[in-house]
Short mmCIF file of C-alpha atoms in Angstrom, two decimals:
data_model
loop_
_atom_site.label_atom_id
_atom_site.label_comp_id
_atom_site.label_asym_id
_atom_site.label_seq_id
_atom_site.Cartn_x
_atom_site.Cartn_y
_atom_site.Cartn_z
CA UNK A 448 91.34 44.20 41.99
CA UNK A 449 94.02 42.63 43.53
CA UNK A 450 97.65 43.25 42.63
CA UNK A 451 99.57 40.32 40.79
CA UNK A 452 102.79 39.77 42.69
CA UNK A 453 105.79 38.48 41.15
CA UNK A 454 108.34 36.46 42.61
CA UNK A 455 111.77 34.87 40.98
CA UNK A 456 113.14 31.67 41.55
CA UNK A 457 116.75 32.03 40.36
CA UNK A 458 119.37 35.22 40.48
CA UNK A 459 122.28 34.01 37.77
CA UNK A 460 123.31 35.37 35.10
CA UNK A 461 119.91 35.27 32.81
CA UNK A 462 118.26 35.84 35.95
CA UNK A 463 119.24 38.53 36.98
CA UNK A 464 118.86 40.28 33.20
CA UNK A 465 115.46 39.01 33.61
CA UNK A 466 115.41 40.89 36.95
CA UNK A 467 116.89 44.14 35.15
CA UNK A 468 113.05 44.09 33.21
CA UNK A 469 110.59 42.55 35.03
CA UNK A 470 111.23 44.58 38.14
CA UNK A 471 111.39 47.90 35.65
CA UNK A 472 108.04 46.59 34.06
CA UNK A 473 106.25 46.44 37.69
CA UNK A 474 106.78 49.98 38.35
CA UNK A 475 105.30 51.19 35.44
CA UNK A 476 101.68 49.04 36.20
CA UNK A 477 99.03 49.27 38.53
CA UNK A 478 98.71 46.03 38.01
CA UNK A 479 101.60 44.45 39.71
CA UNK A 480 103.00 44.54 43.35
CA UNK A 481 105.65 46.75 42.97
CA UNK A 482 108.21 44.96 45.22
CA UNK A 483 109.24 41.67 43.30
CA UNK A 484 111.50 38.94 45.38
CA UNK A 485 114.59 37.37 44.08
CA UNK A 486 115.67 34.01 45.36
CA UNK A 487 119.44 34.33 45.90
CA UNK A 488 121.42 31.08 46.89
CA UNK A 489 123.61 33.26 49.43
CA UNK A 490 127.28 33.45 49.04
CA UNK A 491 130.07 35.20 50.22
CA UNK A 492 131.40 38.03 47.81
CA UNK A 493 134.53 39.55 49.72
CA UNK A 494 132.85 38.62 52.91
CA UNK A 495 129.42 40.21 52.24
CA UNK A 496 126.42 38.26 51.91
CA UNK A 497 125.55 38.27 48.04
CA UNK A 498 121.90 39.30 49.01
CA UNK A 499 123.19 42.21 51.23
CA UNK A 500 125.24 43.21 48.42
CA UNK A 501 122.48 43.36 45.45
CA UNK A 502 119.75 44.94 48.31
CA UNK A 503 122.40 48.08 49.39
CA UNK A 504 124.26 48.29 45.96
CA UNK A 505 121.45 47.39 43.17
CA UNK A 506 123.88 44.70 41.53
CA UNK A 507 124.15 40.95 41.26
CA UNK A 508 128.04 41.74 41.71
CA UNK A 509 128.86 38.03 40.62
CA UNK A 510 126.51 36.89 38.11
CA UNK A 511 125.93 40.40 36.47
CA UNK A 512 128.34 42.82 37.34
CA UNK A 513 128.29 46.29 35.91
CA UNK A 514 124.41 46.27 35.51
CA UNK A 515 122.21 48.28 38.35
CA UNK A 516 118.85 46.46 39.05
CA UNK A 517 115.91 48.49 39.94
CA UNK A 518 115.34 48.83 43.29
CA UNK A 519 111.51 46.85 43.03
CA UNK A 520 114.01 43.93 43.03
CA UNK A 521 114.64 42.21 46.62
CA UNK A 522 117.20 40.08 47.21
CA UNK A 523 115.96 36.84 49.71
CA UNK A 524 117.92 33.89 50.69
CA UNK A 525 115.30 31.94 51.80
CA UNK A 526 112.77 30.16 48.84
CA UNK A 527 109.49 30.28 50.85
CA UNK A 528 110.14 33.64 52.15
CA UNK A 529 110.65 34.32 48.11
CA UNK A 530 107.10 32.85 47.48
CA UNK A 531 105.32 34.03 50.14
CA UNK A 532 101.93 35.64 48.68
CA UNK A 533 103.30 35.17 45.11
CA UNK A 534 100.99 34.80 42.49
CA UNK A 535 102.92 34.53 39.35
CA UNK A 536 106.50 32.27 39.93
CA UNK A 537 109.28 33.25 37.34
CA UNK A 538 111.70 30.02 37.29
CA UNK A 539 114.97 30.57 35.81
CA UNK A 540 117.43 28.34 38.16
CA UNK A 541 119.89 25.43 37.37
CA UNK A 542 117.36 23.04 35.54
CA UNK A 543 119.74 19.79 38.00
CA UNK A 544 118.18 22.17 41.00
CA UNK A 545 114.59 22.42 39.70
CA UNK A 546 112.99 19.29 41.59
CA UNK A 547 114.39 19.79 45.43
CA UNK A 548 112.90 23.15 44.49
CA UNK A 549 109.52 22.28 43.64
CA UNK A 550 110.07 19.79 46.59
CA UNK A 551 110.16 22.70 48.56
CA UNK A 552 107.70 25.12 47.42
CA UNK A 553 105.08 21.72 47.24
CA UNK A 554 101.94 23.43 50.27
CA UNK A 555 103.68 26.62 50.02
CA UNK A 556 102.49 29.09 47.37
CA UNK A 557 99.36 30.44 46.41
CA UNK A 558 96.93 27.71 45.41
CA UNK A 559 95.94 30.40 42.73
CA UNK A 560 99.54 30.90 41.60
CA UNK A 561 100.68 30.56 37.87
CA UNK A 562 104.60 30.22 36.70
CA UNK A 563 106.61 30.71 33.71
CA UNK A 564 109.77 28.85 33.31
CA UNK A 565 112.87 30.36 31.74
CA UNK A 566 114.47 26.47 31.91
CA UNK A 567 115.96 25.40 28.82
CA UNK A 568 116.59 21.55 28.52
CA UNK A 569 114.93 18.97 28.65
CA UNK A 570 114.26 16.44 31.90
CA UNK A 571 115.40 12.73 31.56
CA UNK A 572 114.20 9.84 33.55
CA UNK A 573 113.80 5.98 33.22
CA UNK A 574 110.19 7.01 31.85
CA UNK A 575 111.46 9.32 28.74
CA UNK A 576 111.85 12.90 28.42
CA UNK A 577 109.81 15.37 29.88
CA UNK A 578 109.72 19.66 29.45
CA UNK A 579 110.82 21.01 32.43
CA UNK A 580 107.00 22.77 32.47
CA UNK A 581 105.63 19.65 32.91
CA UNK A 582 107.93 18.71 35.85
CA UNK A 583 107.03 22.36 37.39
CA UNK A 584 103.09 21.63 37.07
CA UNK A 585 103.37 17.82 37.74
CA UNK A 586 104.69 18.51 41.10
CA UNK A 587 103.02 21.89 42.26
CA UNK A 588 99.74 21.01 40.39
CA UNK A 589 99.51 24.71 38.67
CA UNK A 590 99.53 26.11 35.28
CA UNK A 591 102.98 27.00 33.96
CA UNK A 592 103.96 28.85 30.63
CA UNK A 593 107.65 28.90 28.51
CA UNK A 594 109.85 31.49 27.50
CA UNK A 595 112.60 31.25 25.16
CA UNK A 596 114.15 33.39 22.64
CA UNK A 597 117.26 34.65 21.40
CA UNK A 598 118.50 36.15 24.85
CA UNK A 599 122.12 36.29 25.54
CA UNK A 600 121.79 37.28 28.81
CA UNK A 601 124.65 39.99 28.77
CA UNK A 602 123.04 41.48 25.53
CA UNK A 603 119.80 41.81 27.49
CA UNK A 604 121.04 43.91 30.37
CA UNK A 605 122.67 45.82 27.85
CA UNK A 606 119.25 46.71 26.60
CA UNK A 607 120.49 45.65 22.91
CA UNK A 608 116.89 44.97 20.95
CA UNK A 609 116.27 41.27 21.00
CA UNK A 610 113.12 39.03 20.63
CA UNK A 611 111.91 36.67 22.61
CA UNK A 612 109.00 34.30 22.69
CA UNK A 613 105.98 33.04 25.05
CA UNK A 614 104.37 30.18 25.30
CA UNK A 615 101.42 29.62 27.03
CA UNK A 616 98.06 27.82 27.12
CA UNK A 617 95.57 30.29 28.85
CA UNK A 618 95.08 33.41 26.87
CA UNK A 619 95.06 35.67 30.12
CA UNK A 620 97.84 34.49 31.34
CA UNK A 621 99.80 34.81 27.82
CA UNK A 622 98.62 38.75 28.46
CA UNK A 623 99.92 39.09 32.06
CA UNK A 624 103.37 37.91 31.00
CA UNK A 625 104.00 39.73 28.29
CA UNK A 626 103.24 42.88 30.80
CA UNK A 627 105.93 41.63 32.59
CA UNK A 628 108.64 41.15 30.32
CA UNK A 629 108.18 43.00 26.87
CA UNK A 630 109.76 46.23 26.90
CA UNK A 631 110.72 48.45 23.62
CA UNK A 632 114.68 46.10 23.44
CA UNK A 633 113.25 43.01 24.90
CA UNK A 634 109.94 42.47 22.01
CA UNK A 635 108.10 39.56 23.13
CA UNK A 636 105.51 37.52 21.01
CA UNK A 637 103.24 34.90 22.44
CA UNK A 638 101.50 31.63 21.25
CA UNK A 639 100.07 28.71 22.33
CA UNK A 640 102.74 26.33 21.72
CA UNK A 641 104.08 25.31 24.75
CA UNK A 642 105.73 22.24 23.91
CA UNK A 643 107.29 23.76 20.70
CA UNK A 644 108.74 26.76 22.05
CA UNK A 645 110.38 24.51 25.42
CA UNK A 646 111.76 21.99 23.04
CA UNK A 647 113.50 24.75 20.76
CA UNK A 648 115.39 25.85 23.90
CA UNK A 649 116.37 22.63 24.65
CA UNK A 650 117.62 20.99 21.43
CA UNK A 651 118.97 24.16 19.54
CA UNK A 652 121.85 24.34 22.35
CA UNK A 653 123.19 20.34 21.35
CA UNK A 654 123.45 21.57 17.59
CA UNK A 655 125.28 24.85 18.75
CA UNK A 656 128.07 22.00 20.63
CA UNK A 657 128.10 21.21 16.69
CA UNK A 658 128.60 24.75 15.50
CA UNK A 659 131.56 25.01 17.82
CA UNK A 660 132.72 21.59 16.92
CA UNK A 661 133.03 23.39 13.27
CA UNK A 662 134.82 26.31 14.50
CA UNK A 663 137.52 24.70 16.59
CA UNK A 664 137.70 22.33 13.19
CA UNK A 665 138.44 25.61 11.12
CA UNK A 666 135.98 24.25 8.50
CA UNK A 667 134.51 27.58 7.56
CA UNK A 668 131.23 29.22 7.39
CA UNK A 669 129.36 27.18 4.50
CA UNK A 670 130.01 24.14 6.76
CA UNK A 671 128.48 25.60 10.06
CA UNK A 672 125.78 26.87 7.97
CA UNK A 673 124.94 23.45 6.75
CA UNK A 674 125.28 22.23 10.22
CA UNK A 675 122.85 24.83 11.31
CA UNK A 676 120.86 24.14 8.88
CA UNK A 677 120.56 20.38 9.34
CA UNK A 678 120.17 20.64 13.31
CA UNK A 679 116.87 22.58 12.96
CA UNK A 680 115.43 20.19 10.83
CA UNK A 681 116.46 17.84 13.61
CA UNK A 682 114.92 19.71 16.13
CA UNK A 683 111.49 19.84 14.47
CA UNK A 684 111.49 16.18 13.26
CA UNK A 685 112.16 15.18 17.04
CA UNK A 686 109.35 17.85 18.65
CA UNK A 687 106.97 16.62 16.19
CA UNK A 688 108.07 13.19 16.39
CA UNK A 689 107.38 12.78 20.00
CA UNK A 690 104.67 15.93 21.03
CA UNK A 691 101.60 16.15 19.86
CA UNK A 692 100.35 19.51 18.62
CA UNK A 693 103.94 20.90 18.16
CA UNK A 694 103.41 23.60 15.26
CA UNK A 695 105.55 24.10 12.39
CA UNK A 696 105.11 28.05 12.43
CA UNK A 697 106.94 28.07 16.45
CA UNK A 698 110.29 26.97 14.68
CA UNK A 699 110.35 29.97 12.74
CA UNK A 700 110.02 32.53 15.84
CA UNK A 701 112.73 33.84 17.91
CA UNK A 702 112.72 30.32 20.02
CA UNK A 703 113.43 28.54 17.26
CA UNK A 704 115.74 29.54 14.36
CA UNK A 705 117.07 32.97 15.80
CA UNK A 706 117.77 31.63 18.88
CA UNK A 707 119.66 28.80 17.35
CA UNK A 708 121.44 31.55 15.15
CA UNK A 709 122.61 33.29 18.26
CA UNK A 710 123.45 30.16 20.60
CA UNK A 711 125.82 29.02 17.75
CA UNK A 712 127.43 32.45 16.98
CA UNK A 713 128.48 33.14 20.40
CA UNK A 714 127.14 30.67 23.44
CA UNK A 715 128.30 29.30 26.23
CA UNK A 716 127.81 25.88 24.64
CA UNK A 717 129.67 26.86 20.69
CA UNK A 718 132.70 28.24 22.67
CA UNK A 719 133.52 25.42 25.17
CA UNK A 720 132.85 22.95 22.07
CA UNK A 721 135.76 24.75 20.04
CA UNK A 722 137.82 24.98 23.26
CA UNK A 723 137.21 20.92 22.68
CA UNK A 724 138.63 20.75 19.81
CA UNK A 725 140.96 23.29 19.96
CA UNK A 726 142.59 22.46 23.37
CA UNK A 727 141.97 18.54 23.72
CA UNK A 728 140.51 19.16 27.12
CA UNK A 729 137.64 17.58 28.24
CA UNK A 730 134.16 19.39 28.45
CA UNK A 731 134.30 19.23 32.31
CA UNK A 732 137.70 20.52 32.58
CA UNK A 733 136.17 23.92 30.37
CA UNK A 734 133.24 24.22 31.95
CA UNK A 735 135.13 24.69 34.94
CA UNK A 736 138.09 26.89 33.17
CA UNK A 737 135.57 29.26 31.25
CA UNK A 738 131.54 29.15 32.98
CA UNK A 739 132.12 31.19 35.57
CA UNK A 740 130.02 28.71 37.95
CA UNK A 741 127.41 28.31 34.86
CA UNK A 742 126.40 24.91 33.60
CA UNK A 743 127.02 23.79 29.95
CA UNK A 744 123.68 22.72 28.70
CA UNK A 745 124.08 21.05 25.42
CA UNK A 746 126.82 18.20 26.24
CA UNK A 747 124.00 17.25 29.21
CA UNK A 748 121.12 17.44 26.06
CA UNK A 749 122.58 15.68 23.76
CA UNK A 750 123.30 12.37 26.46
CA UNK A 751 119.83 12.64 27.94
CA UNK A 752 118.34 13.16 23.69
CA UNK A 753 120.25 9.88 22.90
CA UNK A 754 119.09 7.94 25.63
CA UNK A 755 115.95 8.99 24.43
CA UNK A 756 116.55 7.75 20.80
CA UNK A 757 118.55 4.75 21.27
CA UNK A 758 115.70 3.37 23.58
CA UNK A 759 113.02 4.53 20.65
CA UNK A 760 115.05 2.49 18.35
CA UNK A 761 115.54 5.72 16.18
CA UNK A 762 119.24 7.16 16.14
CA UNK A 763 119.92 6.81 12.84
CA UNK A 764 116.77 9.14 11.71
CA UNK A 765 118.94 11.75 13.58
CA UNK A 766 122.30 11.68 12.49
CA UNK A 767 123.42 14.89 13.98
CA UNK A 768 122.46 14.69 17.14
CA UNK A 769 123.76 10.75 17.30
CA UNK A 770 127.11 11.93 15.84
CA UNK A 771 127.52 15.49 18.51
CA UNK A 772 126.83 12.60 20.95
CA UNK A 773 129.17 10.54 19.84
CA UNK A 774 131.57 12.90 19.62
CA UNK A 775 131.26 14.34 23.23
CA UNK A 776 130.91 10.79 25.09
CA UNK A 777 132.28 8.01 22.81
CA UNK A 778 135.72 10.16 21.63
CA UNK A 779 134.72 9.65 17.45
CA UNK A 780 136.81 11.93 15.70
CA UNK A 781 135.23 15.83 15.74
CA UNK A 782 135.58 15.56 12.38
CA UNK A 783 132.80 12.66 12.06
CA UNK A 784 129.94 15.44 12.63
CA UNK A 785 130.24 16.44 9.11
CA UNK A 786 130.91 12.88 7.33
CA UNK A 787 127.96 10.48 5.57
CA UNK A 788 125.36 13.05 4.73
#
């Protein structure tokens, strides 16, 4: 039989956590080619190429200090050379990088290849909104599966026990990844809701830009609660608003509610929105200040989400996620979020 042969598109900070298990999980299976390739978009760390660095010292030094990676994991600068062979494509890169990427890898992977995207957001065009899946297998013309969960990526390398959540389509393939990424701290569930456990990733982070809206308000914890608690029934009405086949029972896994637990106790996206409110900076200014080179997600979801509505006619059946975006683009008041319900 031949050997499955993973290769990753992305070395950041989620990543490389995902790196930490997927090139443990290889070593432990026949199954798998035990040498797994890590697209690294090369940089200079102290004069060292960033690749040289993790390939001698085991360590994405910038993204994920402090964490070794096994040494199955090989550091590449160049995409195809990444690809080469691959049968199963891990994508977890900038999703404002994603289509020069499949650009690039379009007549250059396995025409039996499969991929899983780690993407969360959602893609935004003059034609609607898309999943970022669909913009992977639109352009490469191959099956592609989700993951999403409650993953802070730090927490992950840490090995703290976490959930996570799969979906995918094609039962096999479901079976392959959760070889590849379940491990006894990282417990990973699968189902065949695709579009339901893409457009949790995507939406919870806009209501977490509420959450932190909250915080930097001082309004308490029975008000971010509420908030919480009104965003995922946002989320749902808008996946099954606007998917077909979206099931209720997906919201209730670790892509859904937990993860939108987590993103608004302590994400990227919760702390830059209290550093909002807080400092009166803008959101660019912070992202700079406090991302370390990551992107804030949620400001960018909740634009492209409105677009969405405001061309569907249908902003006012979401009044949290018009009000977050009013908030973040128009200068309301913070305090507006929690006003007319």
């Amino acid at each position: 039989m031949t050997k499955e042969k993973v290769a990753l598109i992305g070395s950041g900070n989620w990543g490389s956590a995902i790196a930490k298990i997927v090139g443990g999980n290889v070593l432990q299976s026949s199954e798998f080619d035990q040498e797994v390739r890590m697209w690294v978009f090369e940089e200079l760390i102290n004069g060292q190429k960033l690749t040289e660095i993790i390939n001698t010292e085991h360590e994405n030094v910038k993204y994920l200090p402090g964490i070794k990676l096994p040494e199955s994991i090989v550091a590449v600068p160049d995409l195809l050379e990444c690809v080469k062979d691959a049968t199963i494509l891990i994508f977890v890169v900038p999703h404002q990088f994603l289509k020069s990427i499949c650009k690039s890898l379009l007549g250059n992977i396995r025409p039996d290849a499969k991929a899983i995207s780690l993407i969360k957001g959602l893609d935004a065009s003059a034609n609607g909104l898309k999943l970022f899946s669909q913009v992977i297998s639109e352009a490469l013309n191959i099956e592609v599966s989700v993951l999403s969960g409650a993953n802070i990526a730090n927490e992950v390398a840490e090995e703290y026990f976490c959930e996570t959540t799969i979906g995918s389509r094609i039962k096999e393939d479901g079976e392959a990844y959760y070889k590849i990424f379940n491990t006894p701290y990282f417990r990973v569930t699968v189902v065949d809701d695709v579009a339901g456990v893409e457009i949790c990733g995507a939406l919870k982070n806009i209501v977490a830009v509420g959450a932190g809206i909250i915080d930097g308000l001082k309004l308490g914890e029975n008000t971010k609660a509420a908030i919480m608690r009104i965003g995922l029934m946002e989320m749902k009405q808008f996946a099954c608003t606007f998917w077909s086949g979206v099931r209720e029972e997906t919201f209730y896994e670790s892509c859904g509610v937990a993860d939108l637990i987590t993103t608004c106790a302590g994400g990227r996206n919760r702390k830059v929105a209290e550093a909002y409110v807080v400092t009166g900076k803008s959101f660019d200014e912070l992202e700079r200040e406090m991302l370390n080179g990551q992107k804030l997600q949620g400001t960018l979801a909740a634009q492209e989400v409105h677009q969405y509505l405001r061309a569907k006619n249908k902003t006012d059946e979401f009044p949290l996620f018009t009000r977050i975006y009013k908030v973040v683009y128009e200068n309301a008041a913070p305090s507006t979020i929690v006003e007319g319900y």
